[in-house]
Coordinates of C-alpha atoms in Angstrom, one line a residue:
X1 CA 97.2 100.8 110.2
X2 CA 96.8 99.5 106.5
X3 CA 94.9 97.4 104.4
X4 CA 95.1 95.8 101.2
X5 CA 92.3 95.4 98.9
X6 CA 91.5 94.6 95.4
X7 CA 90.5 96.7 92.7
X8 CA 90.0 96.2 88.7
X9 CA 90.3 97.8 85.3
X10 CA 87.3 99.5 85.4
X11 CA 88.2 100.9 89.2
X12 CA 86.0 98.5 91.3
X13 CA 86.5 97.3 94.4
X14 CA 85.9 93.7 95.2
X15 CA 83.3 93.0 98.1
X16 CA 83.1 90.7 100.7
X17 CA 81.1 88.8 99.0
X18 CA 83.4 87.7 95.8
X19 CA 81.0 90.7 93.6
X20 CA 83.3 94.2 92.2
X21 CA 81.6 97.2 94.2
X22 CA 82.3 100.9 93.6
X23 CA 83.2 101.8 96.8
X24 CA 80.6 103.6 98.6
X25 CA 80.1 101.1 101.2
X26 CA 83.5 100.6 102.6
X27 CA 82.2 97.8 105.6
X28 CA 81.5 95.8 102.3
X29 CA 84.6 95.7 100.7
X30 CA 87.2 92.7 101.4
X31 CA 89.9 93.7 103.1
X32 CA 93.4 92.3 104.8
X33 CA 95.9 93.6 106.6
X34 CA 98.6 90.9 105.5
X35 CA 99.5 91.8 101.6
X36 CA 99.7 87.6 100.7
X37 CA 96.2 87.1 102.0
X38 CA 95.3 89.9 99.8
X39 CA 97.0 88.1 96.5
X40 CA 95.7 84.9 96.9
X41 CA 92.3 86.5 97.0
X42 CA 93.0 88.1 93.8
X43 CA 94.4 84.9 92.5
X44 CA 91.2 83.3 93.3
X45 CA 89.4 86.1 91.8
X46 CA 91.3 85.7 88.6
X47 CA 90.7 81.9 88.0
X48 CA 87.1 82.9 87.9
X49 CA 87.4 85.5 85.4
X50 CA 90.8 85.1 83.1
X51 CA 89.8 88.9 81.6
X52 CA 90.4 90.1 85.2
X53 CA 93.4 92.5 85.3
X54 CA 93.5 93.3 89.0
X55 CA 95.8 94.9 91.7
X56 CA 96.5 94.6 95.2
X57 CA 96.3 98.5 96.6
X58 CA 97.4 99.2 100.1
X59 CA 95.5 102.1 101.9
X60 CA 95.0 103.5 105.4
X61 CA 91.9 102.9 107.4
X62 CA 89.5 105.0 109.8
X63 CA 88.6 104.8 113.3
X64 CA 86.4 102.2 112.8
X65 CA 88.9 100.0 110.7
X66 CA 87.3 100.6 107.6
X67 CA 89.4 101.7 104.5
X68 CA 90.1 105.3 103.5
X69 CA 89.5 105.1 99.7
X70 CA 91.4 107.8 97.4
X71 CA 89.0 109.7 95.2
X72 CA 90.5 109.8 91.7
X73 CA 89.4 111.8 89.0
X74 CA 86.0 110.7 87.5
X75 CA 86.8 108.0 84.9
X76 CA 85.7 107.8 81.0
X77 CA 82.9 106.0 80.3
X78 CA 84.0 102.4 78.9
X79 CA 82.5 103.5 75.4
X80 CA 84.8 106.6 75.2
X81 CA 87.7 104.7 76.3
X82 CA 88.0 101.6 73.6
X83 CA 87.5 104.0 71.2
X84 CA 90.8 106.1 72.0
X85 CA 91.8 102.7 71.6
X86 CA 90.7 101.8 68.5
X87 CA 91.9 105.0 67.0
X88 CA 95.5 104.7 68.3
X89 CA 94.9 101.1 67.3
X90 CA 95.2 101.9 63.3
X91 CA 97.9 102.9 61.7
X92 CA 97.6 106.2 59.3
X93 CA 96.9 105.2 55.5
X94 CA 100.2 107.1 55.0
X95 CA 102.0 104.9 57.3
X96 CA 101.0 101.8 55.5
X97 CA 101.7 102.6 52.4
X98 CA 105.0 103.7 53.1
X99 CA 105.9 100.4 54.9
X100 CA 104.2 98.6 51.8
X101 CA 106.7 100.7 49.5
X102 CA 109.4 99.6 51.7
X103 CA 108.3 95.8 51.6
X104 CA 108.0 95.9 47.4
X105 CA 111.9 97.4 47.2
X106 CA 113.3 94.9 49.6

């Protein structure tokens, strides 16, 4: 059988109770078996918090109905990760001032 739950940007799952878990406890996670159950819940979930950037995941469950999480690699810390960001962000000092050369011949 599968189930469709909701998890986040930062790889949370969200709980019974409207709060993002990480997953240890699968009896409190929300889950559905129909998939439009599933997105209005996100929906919901998303009015609340507009920075949400959620998905609907399917998975399997266990003999007891609960899900069967995958176990992805660990994730980077949020620091680590924004600043990947921020340095792809910026263009190279070269790059500008080529595209400012380009801009003063046009």
């Amino acid at each position: 059988m599968t189930v469709f739950i909701l998890q986040n940007q930062h790889h949370q799952y969200l709980g019974k109770d409207g709060e993002w878990l990480d997953g240890c406890d699968a009896n409190a996670l929300f889950r559905s078996p129909h998939y439009d159950i599933a997105l209005n819940q996100l929906v919901e979930a998303n009015a609340k918090d507009y920075a949400l950037r959620g998905v609907v995941v399917s998975c399997d469950v266990d003999s007891r109905g609960r899900p069967l999480l995958q176990q992805d690699e660990p994730q980077k810390p949020l620091e680590e990760s924004n600043q990947d960001c921020d340095a792809d962000a910026q263009p190279s000092a070269a790059a500008t001032s080529e595209q400012s050369a380009e801009l003063a011949t046009s």
